mmCIF file of C-alpha atoms and ligand atoms in Angstrom:
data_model
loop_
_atom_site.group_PDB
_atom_site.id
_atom_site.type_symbol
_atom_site.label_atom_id
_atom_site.label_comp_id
_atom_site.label_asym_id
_atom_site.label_seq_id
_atom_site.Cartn_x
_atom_site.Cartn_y
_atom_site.Cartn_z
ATOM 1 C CA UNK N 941 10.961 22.331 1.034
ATOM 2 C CA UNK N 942 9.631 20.235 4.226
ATOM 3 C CA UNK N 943 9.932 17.264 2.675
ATOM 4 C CA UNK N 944 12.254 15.196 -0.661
ATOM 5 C CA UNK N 945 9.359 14.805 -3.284
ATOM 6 C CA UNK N 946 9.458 12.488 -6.166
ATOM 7 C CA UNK N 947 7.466 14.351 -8.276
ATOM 8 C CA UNK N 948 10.553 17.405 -7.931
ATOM 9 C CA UNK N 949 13.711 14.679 -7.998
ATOM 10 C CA UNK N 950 12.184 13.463 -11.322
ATOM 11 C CA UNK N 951 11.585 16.654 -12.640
ATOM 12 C CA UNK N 952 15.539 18.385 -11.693
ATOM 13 C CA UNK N 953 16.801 14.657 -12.517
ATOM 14 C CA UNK N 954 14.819 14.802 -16.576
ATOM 15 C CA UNK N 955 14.278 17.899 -16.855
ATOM 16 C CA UNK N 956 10.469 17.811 -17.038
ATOM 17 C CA UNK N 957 7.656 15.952 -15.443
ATOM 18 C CA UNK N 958 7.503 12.384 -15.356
ATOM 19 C CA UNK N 959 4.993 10.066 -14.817
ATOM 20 C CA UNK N 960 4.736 6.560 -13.887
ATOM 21 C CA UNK N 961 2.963 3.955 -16.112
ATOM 22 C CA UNK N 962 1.714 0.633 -13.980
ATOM 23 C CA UNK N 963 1.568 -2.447 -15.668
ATOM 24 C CA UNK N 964 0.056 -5.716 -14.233
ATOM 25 C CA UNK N 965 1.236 -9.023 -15.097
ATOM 26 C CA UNK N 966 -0.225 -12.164 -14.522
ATOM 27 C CA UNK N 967 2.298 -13.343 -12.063
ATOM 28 C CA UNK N 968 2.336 -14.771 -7.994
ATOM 29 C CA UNK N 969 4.941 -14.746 -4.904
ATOM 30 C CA UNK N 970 7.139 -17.204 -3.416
ATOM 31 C CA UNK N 971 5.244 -16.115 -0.088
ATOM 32 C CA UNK N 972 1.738 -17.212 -1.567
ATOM 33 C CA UNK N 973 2.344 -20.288 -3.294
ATOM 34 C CA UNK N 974 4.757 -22.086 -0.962
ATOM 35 C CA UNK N 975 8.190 -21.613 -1.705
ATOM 36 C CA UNK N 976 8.847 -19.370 1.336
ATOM 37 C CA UNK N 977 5.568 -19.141 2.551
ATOM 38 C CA UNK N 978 1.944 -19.540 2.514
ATOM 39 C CA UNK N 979 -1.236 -17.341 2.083
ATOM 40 C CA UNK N 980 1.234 -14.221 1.652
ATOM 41 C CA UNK N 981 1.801 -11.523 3.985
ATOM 42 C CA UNK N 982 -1.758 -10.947 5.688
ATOM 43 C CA UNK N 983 -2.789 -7.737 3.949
ATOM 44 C CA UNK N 984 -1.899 -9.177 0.917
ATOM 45 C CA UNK N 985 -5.448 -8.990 -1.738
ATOM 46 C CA UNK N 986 -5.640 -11.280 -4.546
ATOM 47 C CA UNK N 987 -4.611 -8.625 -7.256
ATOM 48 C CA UNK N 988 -0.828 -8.529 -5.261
ATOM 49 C CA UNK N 989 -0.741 -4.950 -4.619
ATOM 50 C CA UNK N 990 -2.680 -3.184 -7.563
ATOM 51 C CA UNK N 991 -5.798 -2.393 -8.076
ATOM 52 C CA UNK N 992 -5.508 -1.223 -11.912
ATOM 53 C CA UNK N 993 -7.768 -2.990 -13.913
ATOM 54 C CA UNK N 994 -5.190 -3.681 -16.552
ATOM 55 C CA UNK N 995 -4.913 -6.029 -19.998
ATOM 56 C CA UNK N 996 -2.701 -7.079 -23.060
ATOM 57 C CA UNK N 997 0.888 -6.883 -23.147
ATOM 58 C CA UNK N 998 3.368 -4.875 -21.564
ATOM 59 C CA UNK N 999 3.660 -2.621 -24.790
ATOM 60 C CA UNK N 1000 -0.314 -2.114 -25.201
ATOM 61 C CA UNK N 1001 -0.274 -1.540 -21.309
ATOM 62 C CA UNK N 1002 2.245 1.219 -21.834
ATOM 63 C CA UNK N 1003 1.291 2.526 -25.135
ATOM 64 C CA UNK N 1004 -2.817 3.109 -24.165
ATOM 65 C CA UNK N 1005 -1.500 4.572 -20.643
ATOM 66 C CA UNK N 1006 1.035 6.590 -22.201
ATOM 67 C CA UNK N 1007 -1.676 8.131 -24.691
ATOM 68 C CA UNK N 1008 -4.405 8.467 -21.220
ATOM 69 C CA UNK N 1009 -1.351 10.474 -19.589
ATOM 70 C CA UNK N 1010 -0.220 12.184 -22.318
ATOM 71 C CA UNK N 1011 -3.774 13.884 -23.626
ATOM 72 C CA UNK N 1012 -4.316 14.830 -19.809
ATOM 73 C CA UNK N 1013 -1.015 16.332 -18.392
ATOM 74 C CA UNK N 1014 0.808 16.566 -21.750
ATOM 75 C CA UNK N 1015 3.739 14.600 -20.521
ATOM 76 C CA UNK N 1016 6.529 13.118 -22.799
ATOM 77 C CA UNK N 1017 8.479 11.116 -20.058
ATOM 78 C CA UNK N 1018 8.068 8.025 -18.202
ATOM 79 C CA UNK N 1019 8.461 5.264 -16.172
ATOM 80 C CA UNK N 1020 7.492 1.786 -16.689
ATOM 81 C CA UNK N 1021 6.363 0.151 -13.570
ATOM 82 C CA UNK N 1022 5.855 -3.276 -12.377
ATOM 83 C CA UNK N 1023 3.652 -3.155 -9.606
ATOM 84 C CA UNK N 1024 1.697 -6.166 -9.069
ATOM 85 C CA UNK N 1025 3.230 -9.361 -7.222
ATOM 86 C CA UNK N 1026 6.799 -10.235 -7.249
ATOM 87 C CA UNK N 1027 7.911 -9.051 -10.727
ATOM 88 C CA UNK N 1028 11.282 -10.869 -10.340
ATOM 89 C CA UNK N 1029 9.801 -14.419 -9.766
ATOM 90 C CA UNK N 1030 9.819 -15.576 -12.862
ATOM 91 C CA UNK N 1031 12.446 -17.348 -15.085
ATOM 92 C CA UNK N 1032 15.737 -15.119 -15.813
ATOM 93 C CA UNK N 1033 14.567 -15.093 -19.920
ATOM 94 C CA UNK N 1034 10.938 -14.078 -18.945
ATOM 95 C CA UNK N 1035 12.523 -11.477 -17.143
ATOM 96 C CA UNK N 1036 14.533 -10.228 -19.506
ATOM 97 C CA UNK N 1037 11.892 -10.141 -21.794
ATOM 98 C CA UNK N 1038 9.737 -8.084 -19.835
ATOM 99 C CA UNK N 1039 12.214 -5.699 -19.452
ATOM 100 C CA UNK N 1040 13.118 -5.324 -22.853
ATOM 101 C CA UNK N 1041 9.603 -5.152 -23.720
ATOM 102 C CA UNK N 1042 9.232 -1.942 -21.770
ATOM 103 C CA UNK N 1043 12.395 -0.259 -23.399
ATOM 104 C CA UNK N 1044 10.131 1.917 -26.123
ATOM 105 C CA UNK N 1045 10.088 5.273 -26.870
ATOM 106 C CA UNK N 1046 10.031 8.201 -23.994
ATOM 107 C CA UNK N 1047 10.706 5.421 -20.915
ATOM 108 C CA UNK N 1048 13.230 6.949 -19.213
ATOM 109 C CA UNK N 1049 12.916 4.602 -16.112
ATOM 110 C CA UNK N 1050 11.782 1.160 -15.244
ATOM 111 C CA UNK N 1051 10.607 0.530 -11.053
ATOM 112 C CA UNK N 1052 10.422 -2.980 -10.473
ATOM 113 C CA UNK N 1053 7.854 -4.141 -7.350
ATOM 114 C CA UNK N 1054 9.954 -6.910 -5.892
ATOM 115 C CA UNK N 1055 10.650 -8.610 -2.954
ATOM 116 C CA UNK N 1056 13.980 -8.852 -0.634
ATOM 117 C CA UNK N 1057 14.696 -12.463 -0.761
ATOM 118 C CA UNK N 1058 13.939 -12.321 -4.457
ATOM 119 C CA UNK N 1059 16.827 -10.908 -6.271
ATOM 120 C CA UNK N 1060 19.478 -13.331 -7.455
ATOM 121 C CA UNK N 1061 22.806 -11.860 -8.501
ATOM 122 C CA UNK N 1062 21.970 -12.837 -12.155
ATOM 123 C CA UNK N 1063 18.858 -11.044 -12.322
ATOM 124 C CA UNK N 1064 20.859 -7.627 -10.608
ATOM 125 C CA UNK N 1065 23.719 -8.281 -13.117
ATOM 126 C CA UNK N 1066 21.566 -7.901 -16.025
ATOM 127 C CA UNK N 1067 19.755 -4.657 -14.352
ATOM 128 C CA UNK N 1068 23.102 -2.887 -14.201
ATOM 129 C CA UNK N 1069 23.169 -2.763 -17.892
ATOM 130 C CA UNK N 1070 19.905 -1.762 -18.268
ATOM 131 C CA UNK N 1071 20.825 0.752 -15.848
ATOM 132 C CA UNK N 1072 23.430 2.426 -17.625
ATOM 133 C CA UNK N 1073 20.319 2.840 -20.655
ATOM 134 C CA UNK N 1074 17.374 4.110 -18.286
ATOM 135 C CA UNK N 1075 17.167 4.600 -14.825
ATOM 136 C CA UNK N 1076 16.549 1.092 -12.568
ATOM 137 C CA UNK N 1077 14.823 1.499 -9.294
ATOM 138 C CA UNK N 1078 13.926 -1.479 -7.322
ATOM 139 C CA UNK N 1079 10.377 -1.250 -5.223
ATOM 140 C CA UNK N 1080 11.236 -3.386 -2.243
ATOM 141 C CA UNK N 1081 8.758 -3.933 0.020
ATOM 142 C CA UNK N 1082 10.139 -3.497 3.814
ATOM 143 C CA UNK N 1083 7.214 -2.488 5.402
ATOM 144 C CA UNK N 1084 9.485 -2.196 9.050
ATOM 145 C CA UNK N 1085 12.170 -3.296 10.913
ATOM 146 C CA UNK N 1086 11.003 -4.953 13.737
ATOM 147 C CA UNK N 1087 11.535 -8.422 13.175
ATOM 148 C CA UNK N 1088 8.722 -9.700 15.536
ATOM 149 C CA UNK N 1089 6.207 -7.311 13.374
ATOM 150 C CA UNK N 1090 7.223 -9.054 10.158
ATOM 151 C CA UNK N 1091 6.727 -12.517 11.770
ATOM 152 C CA UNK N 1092 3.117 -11.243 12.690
ATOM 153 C CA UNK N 1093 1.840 -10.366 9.214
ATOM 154 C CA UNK N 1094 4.183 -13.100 7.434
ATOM 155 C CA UNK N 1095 6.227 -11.302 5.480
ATOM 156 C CA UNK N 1096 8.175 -14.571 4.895
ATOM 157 C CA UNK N 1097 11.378 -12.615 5.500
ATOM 158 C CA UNK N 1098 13.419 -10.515 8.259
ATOM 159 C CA UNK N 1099 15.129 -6.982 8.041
ATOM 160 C CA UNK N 1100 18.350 -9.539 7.028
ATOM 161 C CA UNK N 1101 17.258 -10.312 3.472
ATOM 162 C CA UNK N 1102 16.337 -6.599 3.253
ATOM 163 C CA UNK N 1103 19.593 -5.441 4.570
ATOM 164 C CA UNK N 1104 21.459 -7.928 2.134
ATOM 165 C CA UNK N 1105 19.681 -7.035 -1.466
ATOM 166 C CA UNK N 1106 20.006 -3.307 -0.635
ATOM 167 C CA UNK N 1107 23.972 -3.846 -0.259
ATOM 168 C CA UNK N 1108 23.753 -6.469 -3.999
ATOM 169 C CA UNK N 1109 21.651 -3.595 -5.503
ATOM 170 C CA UNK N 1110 23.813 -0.658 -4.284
ATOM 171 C CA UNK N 1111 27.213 -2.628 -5.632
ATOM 172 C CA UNK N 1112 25.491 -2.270 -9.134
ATOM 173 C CA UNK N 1113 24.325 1.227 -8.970
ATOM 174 C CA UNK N 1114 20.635 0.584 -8.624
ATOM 175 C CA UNK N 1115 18.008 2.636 -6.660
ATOM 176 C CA UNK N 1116 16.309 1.365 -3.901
ATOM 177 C CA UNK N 1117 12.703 2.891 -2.931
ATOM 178 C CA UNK N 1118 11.820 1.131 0.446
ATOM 179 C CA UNK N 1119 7.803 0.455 0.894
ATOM 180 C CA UNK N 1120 7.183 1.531 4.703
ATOM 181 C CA UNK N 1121 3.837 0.759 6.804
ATOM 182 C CA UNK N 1122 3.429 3.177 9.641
ATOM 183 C CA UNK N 1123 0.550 2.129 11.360
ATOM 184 C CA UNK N 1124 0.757 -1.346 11.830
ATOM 185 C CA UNK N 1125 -1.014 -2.775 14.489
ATOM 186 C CA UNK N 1126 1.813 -4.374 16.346
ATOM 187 C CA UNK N 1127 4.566 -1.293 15.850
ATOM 188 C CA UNK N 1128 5.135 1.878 17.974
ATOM 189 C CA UNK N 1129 6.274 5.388 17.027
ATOM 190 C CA UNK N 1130 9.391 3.675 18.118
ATOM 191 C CA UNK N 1131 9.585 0.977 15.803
ATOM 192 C CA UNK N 1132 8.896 4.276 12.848
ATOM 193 C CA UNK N 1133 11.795 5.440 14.310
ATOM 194 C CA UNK N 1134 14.115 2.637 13.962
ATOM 195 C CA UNK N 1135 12.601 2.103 10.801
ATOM 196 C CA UNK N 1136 14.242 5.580 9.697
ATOM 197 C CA UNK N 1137 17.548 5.304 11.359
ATOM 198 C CA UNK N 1138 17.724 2.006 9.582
ATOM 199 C CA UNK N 1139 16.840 3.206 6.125
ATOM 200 C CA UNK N 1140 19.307 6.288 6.614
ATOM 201 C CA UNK N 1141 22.008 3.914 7.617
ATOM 202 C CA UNK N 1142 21.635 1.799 4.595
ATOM 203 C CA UNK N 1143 21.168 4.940 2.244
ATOM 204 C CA UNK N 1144 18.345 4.087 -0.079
ATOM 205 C CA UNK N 1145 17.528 6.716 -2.193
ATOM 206 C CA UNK N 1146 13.778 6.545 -2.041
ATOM 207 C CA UNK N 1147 10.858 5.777 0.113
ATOM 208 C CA UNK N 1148 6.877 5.162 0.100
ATOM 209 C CA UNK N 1149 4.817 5.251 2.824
ATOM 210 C CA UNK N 1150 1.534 3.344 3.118
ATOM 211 C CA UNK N 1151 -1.024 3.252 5.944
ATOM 212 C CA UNK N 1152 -2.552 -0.030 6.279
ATOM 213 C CA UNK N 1153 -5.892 -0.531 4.835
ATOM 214 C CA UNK N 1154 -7.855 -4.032 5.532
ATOM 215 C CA UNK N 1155 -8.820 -5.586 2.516
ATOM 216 C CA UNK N 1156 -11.751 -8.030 2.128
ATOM 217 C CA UNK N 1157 -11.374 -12.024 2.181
ATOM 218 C CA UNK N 1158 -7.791 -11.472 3.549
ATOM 219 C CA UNK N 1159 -6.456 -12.755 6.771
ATOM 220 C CA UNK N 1160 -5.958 -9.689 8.185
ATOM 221 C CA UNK N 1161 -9.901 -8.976 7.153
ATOM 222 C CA UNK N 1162 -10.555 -11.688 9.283
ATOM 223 C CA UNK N 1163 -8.454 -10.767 12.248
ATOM 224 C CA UNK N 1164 -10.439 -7.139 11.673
ATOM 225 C CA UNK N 1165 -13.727 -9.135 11.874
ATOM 226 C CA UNK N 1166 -13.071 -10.617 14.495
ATOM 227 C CA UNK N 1167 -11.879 -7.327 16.318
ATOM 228 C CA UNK N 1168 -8.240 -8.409 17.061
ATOM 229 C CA UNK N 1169 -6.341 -5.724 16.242
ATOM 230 C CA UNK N 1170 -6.642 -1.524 17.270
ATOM 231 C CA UNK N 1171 -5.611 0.474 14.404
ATOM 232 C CA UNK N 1172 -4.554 3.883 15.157
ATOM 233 C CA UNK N 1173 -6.105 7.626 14.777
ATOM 234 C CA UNK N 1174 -5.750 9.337 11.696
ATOM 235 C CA UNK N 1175 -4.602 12.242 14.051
ATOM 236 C CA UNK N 1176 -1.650 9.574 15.443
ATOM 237 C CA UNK N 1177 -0.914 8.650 11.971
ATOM 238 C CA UNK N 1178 -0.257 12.241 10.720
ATOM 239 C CA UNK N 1179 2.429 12.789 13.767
ATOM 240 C CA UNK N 1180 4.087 9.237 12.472
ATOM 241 C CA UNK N 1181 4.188 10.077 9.807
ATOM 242 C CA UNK N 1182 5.689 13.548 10.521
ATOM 243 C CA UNK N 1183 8.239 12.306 13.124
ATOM 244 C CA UNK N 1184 9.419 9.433 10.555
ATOM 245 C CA UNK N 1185 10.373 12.104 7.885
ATOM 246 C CA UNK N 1186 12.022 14.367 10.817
ATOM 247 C CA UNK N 1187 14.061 11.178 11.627
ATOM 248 C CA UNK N 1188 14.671 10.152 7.805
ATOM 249 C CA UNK N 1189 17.574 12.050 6.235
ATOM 250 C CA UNK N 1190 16.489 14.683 3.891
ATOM 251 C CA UNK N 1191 18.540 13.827 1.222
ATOM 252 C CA UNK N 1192 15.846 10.454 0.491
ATOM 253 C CA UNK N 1193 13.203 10.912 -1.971
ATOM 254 C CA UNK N 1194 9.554 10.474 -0.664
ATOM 255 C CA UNK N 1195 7.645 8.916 -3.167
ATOM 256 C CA UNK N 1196 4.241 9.429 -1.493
ATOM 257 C CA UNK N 1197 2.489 9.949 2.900
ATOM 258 C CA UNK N 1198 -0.020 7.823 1.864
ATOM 259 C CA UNK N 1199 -2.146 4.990 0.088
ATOM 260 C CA UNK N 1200 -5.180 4.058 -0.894
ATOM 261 C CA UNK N 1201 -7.764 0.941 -1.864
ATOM 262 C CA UNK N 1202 -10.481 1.092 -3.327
ATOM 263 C CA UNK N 1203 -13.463 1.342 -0.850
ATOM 264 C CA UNK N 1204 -15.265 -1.572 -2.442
ATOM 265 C CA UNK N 1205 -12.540 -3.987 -2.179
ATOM 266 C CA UNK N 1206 -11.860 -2.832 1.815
ATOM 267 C CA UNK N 1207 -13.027 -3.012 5.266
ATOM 268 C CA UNK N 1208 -10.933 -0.483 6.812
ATOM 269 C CA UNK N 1209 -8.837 2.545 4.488
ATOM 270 C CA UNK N 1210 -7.899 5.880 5.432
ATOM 271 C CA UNK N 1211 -9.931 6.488 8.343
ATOM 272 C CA UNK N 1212 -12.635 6.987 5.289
ATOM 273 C CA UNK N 1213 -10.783 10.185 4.310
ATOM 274 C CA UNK N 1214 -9.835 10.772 0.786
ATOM 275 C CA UNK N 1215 -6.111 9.866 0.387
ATOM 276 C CA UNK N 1216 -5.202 13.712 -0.842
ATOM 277 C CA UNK N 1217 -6.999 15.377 2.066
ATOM 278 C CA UNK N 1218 -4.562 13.181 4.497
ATOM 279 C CA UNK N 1219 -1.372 14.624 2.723
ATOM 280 C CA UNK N 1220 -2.038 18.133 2.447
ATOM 281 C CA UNK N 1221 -2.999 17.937 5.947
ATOM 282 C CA UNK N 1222 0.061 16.378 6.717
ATOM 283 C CA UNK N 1223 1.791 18.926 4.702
ATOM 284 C CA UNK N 1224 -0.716 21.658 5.897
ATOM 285 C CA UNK N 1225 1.001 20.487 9.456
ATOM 286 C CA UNK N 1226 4.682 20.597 8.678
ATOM 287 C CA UNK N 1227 4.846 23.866 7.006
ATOM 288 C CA UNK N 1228 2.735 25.940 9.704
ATOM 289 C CA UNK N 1229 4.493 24.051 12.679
ATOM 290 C CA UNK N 1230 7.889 24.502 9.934
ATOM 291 C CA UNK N 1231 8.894 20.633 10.995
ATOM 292 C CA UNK N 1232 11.004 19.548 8.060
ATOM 293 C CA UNK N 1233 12.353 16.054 6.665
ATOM 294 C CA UNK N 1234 16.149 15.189 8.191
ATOM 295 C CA UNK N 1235 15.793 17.522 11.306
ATOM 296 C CA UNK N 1236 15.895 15.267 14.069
ATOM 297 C CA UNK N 1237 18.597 13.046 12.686
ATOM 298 C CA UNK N 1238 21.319 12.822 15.196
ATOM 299 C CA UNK N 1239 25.156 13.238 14.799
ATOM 300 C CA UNK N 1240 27.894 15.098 16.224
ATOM 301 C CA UNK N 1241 30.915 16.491 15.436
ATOM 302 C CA UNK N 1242 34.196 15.181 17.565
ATOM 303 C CA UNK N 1243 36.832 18.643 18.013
HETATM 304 S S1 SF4 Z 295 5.302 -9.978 -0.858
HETATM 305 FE FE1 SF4 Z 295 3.857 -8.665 -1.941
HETATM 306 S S2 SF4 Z 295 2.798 -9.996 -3.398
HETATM 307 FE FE2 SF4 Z 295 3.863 -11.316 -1.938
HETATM 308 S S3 SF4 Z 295 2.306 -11.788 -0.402
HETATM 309 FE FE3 SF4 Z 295 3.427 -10.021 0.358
HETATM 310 S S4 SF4 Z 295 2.313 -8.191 -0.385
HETATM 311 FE FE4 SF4 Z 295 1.580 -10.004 -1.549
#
């Protein structure tokens, strides 16, 4: 295989297909309304990451997905997922209740979309339990290492905080998937690089990659606008891609190359490619060129 896929490590880990079921609650981030920052980091839409046009509670979310899925791929496993906004900014019992609310029938996993600097030891405590009843992976968003690159789109936090909830999250057992960017305006094929070491180093188990898209009536729409920024080829982004997985140990699951907006909501996404046509090419690449996840990750044996 040239590269860890999600869609295999669910299937070997249950047995069967499994499919992820996003649900979006009403909720904000401590880097929009103030309490670590302002505005949000500036790629950040008003929807907080999702684009699902989603209503009710967490259990008719679930239950009319699960039914959507189920009649199209005839699966009977899944994963609740919080996608939208910080989905652990919120008080410890509205927490809980979420995630108890998502605890029904054929859930065999719960991903939460969080961020690093917002994961109290309380909150991890009480997802160690629930970990030992369906699997727990944390979504952390990362999006690199290099600290003046975070400054730049105001994350609101440094590789630190990341560093520090991976090690809380690992002492309890709990996946991490790291959210990557690897074509942001202000990194290098370097900074990928780094990025990988760095991920390898701190063993998460999992990792999504996104290529920045520019979303309408966002700051970094504006800085588009007004032409401040180059964003890369789609041929450059294939070979980052490519040379982050060669540099990422093969043993970390790749949730997905690529993302995706949709095209009325953005100035600038996916070179105006369809999302799928990027991936296989990237895959298209790796197998005829045989380039494989893990391959240029260094070490040596002392005699
Ligand atoms: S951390 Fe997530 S929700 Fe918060 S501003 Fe950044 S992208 Fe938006």
């Amino acid at each position: 295989m040239i590269y860890n896929k999600y869609s295999k490590f669910l299937k070997d880990e249950f047995g069967e297909k499994v499919y992820k079921l996003p649900i979006k609650l009403n909720l904000t981030c401590p880097n929009r309304d103030g309490t670590c920052g302002l505005g949000g980091c500036i790629f950040c839409g008003e929807e907080g990451g999702s684009f699902e046009n989603k209503e009710g509670s967490i259990k008719e979310q679930l239950i009319k997905n699960k039914e959507l899925i189920s009649k199209k791929y005839k699966a009977k496993k899944f994963i609740a997922y919080f996608q939208n906004f910080t989905n652990t900014y919120l008080s410890f019992e509205n927490f809980k209740k979420n995630i108890e609310d998502c605890l029904i029938d054929d859930i065999v996993g719960i991903s939460i979309s969080t961020r690093p600097d917002c994961l109290p030891d309380k909150y991890l405590d009480y997802l160690e339990e629930i970990n030992k009843k369906v699997m727990v992976t944390l979504e952390l968003g990362l999006q690199t290492v290099n600290y003046h690159t975070l400054k730049k789109i105001n994350r609101g936090h440094g590789l630190a905080e990341f560093i520090d909830a991976v090690i809380r999250s690992h002492k309890r057992n709990l996946r991490i998937c790291a959210h990557v960017i690897l074509n942001l305006p202000w990194d290098n094929l370097d900074d990928n690089i780094e990025t990988a070491r760095i991920l390898n180093a701190l063993e998460v188990e999992e990792v999504k990659i996104h290529a920045l898209y520019v979303l309408k009536n966002t700051r970094l729409g504006r800085m588009y606008n007004a032409k401040e920024f180059d964003i890369i080829s789609l041929e450059e982004y294939k070979q980052r891609v490519i040379i982050f997985l060669q540099n990422l140990n093969d043993d970390i699951v790749i949730q997905r190359l690529i993302s995706r907006a949709p095209e009325e909501d953005s100035l600038f996404c996916n070179w105006d490619r369809s999302w799928w046509k990027i991936r296989d090419d990237i895959e298209a690449i790796m197998e005829k060129n045989k380039l494989y996840q893990g391959e240029k990750v260094k070490g040596f044996d002392l005699l």
